[in-house]
Every structure is written in C-alpha cells, then in structure tokens.
XYZ file of C-alpha atoms in Angstrom:
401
model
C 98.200 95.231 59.792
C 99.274 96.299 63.251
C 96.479 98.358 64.001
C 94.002 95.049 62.768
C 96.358 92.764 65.403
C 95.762 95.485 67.828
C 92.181 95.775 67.715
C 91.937 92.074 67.389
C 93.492 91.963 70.804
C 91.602 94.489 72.394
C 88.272 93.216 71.443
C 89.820 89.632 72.487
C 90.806 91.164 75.970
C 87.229 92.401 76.397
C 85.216 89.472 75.492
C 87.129 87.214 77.697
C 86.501 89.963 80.250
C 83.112 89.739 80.028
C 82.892 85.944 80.048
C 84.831 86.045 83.325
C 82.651 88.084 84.903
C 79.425 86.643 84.067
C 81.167 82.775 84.857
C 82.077 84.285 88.494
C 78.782 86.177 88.767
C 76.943 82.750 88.067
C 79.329 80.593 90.425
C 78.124 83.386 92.911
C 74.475 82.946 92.462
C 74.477 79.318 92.285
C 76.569 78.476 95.688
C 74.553 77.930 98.470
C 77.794 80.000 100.840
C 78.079 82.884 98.205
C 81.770 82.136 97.750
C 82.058 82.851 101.828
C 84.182 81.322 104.000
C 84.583 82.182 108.118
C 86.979 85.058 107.191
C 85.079 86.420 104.256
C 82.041 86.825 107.282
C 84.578 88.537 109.818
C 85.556 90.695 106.474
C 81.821 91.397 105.379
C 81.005 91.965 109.426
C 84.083 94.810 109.801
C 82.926 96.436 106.843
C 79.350 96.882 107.736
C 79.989 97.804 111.040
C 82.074 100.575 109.620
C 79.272 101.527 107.392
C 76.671 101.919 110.477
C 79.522 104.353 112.311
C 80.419 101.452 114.519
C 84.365 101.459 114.031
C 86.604 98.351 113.333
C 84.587 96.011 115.225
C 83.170 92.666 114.752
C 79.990 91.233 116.176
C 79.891 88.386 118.256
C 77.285 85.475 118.797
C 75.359 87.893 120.585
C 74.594 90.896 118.659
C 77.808 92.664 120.646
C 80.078 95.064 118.913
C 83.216 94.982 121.823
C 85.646 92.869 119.917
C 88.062 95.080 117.929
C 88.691 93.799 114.191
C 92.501 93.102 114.632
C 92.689 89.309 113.788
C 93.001 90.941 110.130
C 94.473 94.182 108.752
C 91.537 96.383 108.461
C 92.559 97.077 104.293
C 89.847 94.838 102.939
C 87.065 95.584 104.881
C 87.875 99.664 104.093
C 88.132 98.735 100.173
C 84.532 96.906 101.093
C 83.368 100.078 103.026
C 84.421 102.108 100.145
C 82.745 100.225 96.970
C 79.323 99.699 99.541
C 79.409 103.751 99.997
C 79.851 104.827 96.319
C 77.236 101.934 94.492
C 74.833 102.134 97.410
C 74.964 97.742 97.611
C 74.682 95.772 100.907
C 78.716 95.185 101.754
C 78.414 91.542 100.434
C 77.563 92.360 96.428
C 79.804 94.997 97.309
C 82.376 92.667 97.848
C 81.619 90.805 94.836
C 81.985 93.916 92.547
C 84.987 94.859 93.893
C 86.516 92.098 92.849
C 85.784 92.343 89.487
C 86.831 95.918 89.738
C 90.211 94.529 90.448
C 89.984 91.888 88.015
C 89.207 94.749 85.517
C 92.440 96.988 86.620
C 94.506 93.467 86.412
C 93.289 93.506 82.894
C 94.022 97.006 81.764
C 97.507 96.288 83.436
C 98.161 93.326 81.644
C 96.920 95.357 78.166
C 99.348 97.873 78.992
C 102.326 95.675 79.279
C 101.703 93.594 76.191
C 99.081 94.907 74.412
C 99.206 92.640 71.440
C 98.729 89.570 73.955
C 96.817 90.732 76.627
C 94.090 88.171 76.091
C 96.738 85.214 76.744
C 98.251 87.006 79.390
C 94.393 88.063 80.963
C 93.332 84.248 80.403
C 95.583 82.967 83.272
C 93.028 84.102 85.274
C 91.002 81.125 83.849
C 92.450 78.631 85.931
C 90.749 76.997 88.847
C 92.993 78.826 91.477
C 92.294 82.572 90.532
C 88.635 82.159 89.535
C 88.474 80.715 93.468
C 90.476 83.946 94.666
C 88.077 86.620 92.433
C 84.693 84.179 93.545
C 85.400 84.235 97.535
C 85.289 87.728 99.291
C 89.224 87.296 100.296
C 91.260 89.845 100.276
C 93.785 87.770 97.848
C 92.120 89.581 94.904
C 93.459 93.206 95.442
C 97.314 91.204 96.548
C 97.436 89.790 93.292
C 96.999 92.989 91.528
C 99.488 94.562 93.922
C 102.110 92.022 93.462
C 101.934 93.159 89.470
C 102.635 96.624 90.315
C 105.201 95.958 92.421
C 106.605 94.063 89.417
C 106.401 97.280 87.356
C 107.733 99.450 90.091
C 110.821 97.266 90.103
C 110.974 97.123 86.506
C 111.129 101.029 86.624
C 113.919 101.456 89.035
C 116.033 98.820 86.825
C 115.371 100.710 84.122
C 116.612 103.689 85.944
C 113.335 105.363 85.379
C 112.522 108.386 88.154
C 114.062 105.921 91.119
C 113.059 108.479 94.081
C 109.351 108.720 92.569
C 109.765 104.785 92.517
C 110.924 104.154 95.670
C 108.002 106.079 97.092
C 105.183 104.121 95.541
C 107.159 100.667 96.252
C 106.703 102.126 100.024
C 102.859 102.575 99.648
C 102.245 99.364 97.599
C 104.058 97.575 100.160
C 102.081 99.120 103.028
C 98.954 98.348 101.270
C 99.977 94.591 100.407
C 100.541 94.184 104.687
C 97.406 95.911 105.173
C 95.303 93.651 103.322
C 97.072 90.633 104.518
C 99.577 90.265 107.528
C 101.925 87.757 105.104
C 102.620 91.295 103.174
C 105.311 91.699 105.904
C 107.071 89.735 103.088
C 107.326 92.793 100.889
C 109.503 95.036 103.647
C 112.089 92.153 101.856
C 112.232 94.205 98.750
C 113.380 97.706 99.564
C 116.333 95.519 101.437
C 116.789 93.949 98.245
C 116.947 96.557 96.245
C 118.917 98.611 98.579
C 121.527 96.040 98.488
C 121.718 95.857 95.006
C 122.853 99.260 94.751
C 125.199 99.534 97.662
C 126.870 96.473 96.078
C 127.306 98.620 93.415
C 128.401 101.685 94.606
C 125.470 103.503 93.955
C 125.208 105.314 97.658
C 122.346 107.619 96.452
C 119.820 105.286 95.928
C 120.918 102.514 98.362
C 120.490 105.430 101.199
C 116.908 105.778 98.911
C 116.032 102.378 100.008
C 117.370 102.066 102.858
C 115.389 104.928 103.679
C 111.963 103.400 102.333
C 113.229 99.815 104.414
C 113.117 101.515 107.676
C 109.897 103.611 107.180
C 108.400 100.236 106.118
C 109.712 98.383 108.831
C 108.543 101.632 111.337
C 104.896 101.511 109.558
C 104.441 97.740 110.007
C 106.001 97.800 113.766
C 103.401 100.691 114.484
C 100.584 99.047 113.552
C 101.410 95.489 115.221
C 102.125 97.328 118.588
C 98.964 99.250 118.639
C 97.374 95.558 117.916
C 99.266 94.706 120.927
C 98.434 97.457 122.969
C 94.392 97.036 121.757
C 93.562 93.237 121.615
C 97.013 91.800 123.772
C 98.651 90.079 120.541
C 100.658 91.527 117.814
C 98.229 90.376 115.091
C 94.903 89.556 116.907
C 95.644 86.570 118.418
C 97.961 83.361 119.172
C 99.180 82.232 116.288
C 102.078 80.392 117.633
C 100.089 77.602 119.161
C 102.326 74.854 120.952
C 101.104 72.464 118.647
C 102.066 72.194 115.096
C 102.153 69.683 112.175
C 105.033 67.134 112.049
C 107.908 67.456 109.758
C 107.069 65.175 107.518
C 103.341 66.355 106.954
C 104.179 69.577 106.311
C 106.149 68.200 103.493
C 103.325 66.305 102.320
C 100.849 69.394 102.191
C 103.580 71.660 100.834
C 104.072 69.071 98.103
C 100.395 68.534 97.664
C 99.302 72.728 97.376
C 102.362 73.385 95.008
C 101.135 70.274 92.891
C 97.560 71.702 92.614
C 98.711 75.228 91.359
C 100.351 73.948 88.480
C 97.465 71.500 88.062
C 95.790 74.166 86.035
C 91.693 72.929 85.415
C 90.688 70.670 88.688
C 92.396 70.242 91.944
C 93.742 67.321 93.504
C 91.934 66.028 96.499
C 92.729 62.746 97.695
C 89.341 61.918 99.179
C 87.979 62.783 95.471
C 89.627 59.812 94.079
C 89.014 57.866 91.339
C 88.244 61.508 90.016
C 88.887 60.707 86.019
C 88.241 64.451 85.075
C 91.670 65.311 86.906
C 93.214 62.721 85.011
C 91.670 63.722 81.710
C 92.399 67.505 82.001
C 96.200 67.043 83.475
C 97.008 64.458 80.496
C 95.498 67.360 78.122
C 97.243 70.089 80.269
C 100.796 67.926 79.406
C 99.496 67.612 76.161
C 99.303 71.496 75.359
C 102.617 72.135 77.217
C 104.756 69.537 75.229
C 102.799 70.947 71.805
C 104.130 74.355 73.092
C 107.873 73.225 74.433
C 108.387 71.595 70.719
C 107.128 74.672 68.919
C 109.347 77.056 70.836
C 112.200 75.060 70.569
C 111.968 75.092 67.225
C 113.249 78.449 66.985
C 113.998 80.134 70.707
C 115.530 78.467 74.187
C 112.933 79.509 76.544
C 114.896 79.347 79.484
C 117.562 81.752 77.789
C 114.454 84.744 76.357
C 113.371 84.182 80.088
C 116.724 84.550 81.955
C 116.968 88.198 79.354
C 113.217 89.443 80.364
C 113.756 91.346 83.324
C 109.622 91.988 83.958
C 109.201 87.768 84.305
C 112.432 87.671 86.347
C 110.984 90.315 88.945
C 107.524 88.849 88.580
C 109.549 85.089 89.801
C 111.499 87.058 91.977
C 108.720 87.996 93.833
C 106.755 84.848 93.750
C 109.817 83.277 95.242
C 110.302 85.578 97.999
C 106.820 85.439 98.535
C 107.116 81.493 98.642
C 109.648 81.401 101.678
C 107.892 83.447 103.839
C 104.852 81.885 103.842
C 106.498 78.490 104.004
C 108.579 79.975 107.298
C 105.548 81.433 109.067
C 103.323 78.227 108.323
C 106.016 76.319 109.604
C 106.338 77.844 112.884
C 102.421 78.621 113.142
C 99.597 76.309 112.693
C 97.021 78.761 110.919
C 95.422 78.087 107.406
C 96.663 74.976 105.493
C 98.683 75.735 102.456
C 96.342 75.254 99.671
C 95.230 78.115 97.013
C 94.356 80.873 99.104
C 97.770 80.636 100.753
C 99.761 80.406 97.675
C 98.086 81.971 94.876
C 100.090 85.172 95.534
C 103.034 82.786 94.699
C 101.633 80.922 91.996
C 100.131 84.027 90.243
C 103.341 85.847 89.184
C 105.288 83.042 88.739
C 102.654 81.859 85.820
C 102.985 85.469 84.648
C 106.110 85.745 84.080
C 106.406 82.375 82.292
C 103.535 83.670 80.050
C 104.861 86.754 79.717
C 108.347 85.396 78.169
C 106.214 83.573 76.075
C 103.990 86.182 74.325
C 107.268 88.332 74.078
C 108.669 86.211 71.334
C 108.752 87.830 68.319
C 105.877 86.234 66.044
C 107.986 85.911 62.715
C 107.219 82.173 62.858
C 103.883 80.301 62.915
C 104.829 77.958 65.222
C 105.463 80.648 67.741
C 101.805 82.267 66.852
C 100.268 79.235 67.549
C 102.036 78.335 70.967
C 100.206 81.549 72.194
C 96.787 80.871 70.858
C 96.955 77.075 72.054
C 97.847 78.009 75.598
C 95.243 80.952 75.049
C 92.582 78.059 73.888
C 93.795 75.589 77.143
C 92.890 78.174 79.323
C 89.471 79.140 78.020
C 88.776 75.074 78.607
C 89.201 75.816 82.179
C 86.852 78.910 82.986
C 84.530 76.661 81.185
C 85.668 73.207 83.056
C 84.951 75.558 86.162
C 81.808 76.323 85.600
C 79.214 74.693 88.035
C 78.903 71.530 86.592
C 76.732 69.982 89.028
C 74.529 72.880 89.356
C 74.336 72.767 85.245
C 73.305 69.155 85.269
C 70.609 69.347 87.802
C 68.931 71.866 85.512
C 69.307 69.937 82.392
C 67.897 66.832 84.190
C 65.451 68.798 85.412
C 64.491 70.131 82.111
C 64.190 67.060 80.322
C-alpha cells in the first residue's frame, strides 16, 4: 500500500515535471523578448564574453569590452558559462536549460523531504510568480533553490546532526546566495543567528563555530565589495544610493501592492489592467480552495499549532522573514528595482513552502485531510495552465478557424 502511494507520487512528481518544462519552454518560444529583461542581457553578455576568453566584461554600445561586469556578482553568468561549455548551446538556451536544471534539483529536494507529497509541494512552482522567475534568465532561479538548502542546513544543526560539517556548507551556501545576487548579504544574518542561539545557551563550542563562519562570511563579502571598489569606484558597481528616492507613503503603497500579488496566486494585480475580470475570477476561486481547505483541517488539526511544532516550515518562514527586512531596508534607502516578483520571490517562495509543507505533514488518517492536499494540488495545476500564453493560444486558434 505504501510502496503503491509511493510510486503514485513519484510518477505524479515527474509528470508535473515534465509539464513545467514544456509550459516554460513554450512561454520561451512564443515571447517576442525570450523571457529577457536589461539584466538578463548584461547576464547573457558576461557570460559570453567569458566564453570567448574575454574576462568579466560587458560590451558596450560600441562593440567595446572595457567595462568590468561588477554592477552584478559574477555567480550567474559563471553558472551560464558553465552549462554553455558542457551542452555546447549559445549562452542564451544555455540559460534557459539551466534553469530547468535547477527547477529539476528543487524537485528532487522537495521528493526527498516529503516524498509521499512531493507533487503538492513541487506544484507551488505553478504559480504565476515562480514560472516568471524559471522563464526570465535571472539569477532568482538558483536563490530559490539555495534558500531550501539553507533550510535543511538549519534543520540539521537543530537536529544536532554533524554541526561543524553544517556550519561549513551554511558558509558556502551563503557565499553562493551573495554571489548570485548582492541582497544575499542578507544571509551573513544567519550564522549570527545561530551563533546566538547557542551562546544563549551555553553551548560555547558551537557559538565560537558560528561565530567563526559569521566573520569569514562577513571577511568574504567585504573582500569582494572592496575589490569592486578598488576596480569600477563603487562597492557594488555603481550608485545605488541616488539622492532621490520614493516618498514615504509610496513606498507603502508598492510594498502593499508586491506583497498582495504574491499571495495572489494565478494573475497579478496591475492597476492599469483594470476591469481585468480573470483576476477577479481566479482570486474568488483561490479564496474558494483556501476556505474548502481551512474547514477540512480544522476538522481534525489547528494548523497554526502542527506549524508552530514543524521546525523545517519555521526555518523555511524564518528565512523568508529575514529575507523580507532586508530587502525592504535596502529598497528603502536605494531607489533600484521596484518591489514586485523578482524582488520578493525569494521571500514569498519559502514562506509558501513552509505553509505547504505543514500541510502535507499531517498525518492522512482522515479523508478530509487527503483531500485538502489534492485540492490545493488541483488549484495549482489551474495556474501553470491559467499561465500559459493565452493570447498567443488564441491568435492561433483564430487563425486556424
């Protein structure tokens, strides 16, 4: 019976897998920008230009290769680099592959956590923020995988589970997560964490442990923004504390309105979009499927209680919280991208993890409980499919007839 539920799982894991894939591959093909954005182009530029034995340069208007890559770390355009080299594609399909590469390892390490629901766990994926992450050649998709690890790591070390082994790979993961995106400074925050936690409780040995990996992070991350300095005249690139900023009030307002839309789990809200009656539709079916599930758990668990006693979703929260502060601190005091998906999908992802987590964790002696798991598992399948190209899909069908 296991084994059947098991299997059942696995081959459910797959198949949504697969569907994934071929939905992003097809959003690919069908936009006119390729899923690029400025960035993705400065990304895709530093890559190639590695490739051709160039260095960590981009290329200006002008064909010139002088500018030194440092408005970004250089991580993403080196995981680029590396998938272009090995499959032998130009750096953007490159790009494109490695994502679903990392969408792949985010699967296995969601199977390997909760094997029995993997498929629910996998089919957060489905919503419109993280098929927009693994679509665009950003270097959110290898963060989001990172962020799970990190998760683990944590998990590990609670556990008690080889803590100096631990407290080495939370040091690399770390480093990685600040080379792929300068907002990883955020993650020098948990080695301080955790070596507080154990100094508060008299455990000296691993609180010097982590205070240990704190300062080599902190060392690592100063290294590389002075040599930015010393190269290009600004710690990461360029000026990002411009004199001018938004107002207090607006910031409010677009803080309010990019936390709305990552719980707003099929179709964004965009104000200029309105009337848009398939936002309305999908959130009224999106309350819908959460008040079916609330009742059905409640009729035999408190959430909130099986949630505070999971320590994985706690961590998994834990991060997305810590994450949420300090981009909410350094958007405040610089004006750089506004806070929409890309920005806080790296809060949004874990968060909705852990929740989901808790939830296929309950024991499944009830039916109501089973079929909490496979409605939320059946709401998000309705979005990869709600984010398919629907425009593109109805020009062919008019076209056709």
């Amino acid at each position: 019976m296991l084994e059947e539920k098991l299997r059942r799982a696995d081959v459910l894991l797959l198949l949504l897998y697969l569907l994934t894939v071929a939905i992003i591959i097809f959003r690919v093909n069908v936009e006119g920008t390729g899923y690029t954005t400025p960035d993705s182009i400065a990304y895709l530029d530093a890559a190639r230009n590695l490739k051709d034995g160039h260095g960590f340069y981009e290329t200006d208007a002008a064909g010139n290769k002088t500018r030194l890559f440092t408005k970004w770390p250089i991580g993403y355009p080196v995981l680029i680099f590396i998938t272009s080299s090995i499959s032998g594609l130009d750096v953007f399909w490159a790009s494109k592959i490695l994502n679903l590469l990392l969408l792949a390892g985010l699967f296995i390490f969601l199977r390997g956590i909760s094997r029995t629901y993997s498929f629910v766990l996998a089919s957060v994926c489905s919503s419109y923020t993280f098929l927009e992450i693994y679509s665009f050649t950003w270097s959110e998709a290898p963060v989001l995988l990172l962020l799970l690890l990190l998760a683990y790591l944590i998990l590990q070390i609670c556990n008690g589970l080889a803590i100096p082994r631990n407290a080495v790979f939370i040091y690399f993961a770390c480093l990685v997560l600040f080379l792929l995106r300068y907002a990883g400074i955020f993650s020098l925050g948990i080695p301080v964490i955790l070596c507080l936690h154990f100094y508060l409780n008299r455990n000296h040995k691993y609180a010097k442990i982590f205070f240990c990996t704190s300062a080599s992070l902190a060392f690592s991350f100063g290294g590389y923004l002075l040599l930015n300095y010393k190269l290009s005249g600004f710690a990461t690139g360029l000026d990002r504390l411009e004199t001018e900023t938004e107002s207090g009030v607006y910031f409010i307002l677009m803080s309010i309105k990019g936390l709305l839309n990552e719980f707003l789990i099929i179709r964004e809200f965009r104000p200029q979009n309105q009337p848009d009656y398939l936002l309305y539709v999908t959130a009224i079916v999106q309350a819908g499927v959460l008040a079916f599930i609330a009742v059905k758990v409640k009729r035999h668990f408190n959430f909130w209680h099986e949630l505070k006693q999971n320590s994985f979703s706690m961590i998994c929260i834990g991060i997305a919280f810590l994450y949420l502060d300090a981009i909410l601190a350094m958007r405040f005091v610089s004006h750089f991208d506004a806070l929409d998906y890309r920005l806080l999908a790296p809060f949004s992802f874990p968060l909705l993890i852990g929740l989901v987590y808790t939830l296929v964790s309950l024991p499944d002696k009830h039916k109501d409980i089973i079929q909490a798991k496979y409605v939320l598992f059946a709401f998000f399948l309705l979005s990869l499919f709600l984010n398919l190209p629907k425009k593109f899909i109805l020009q062919q069908l008019q076209q056709m007839m």
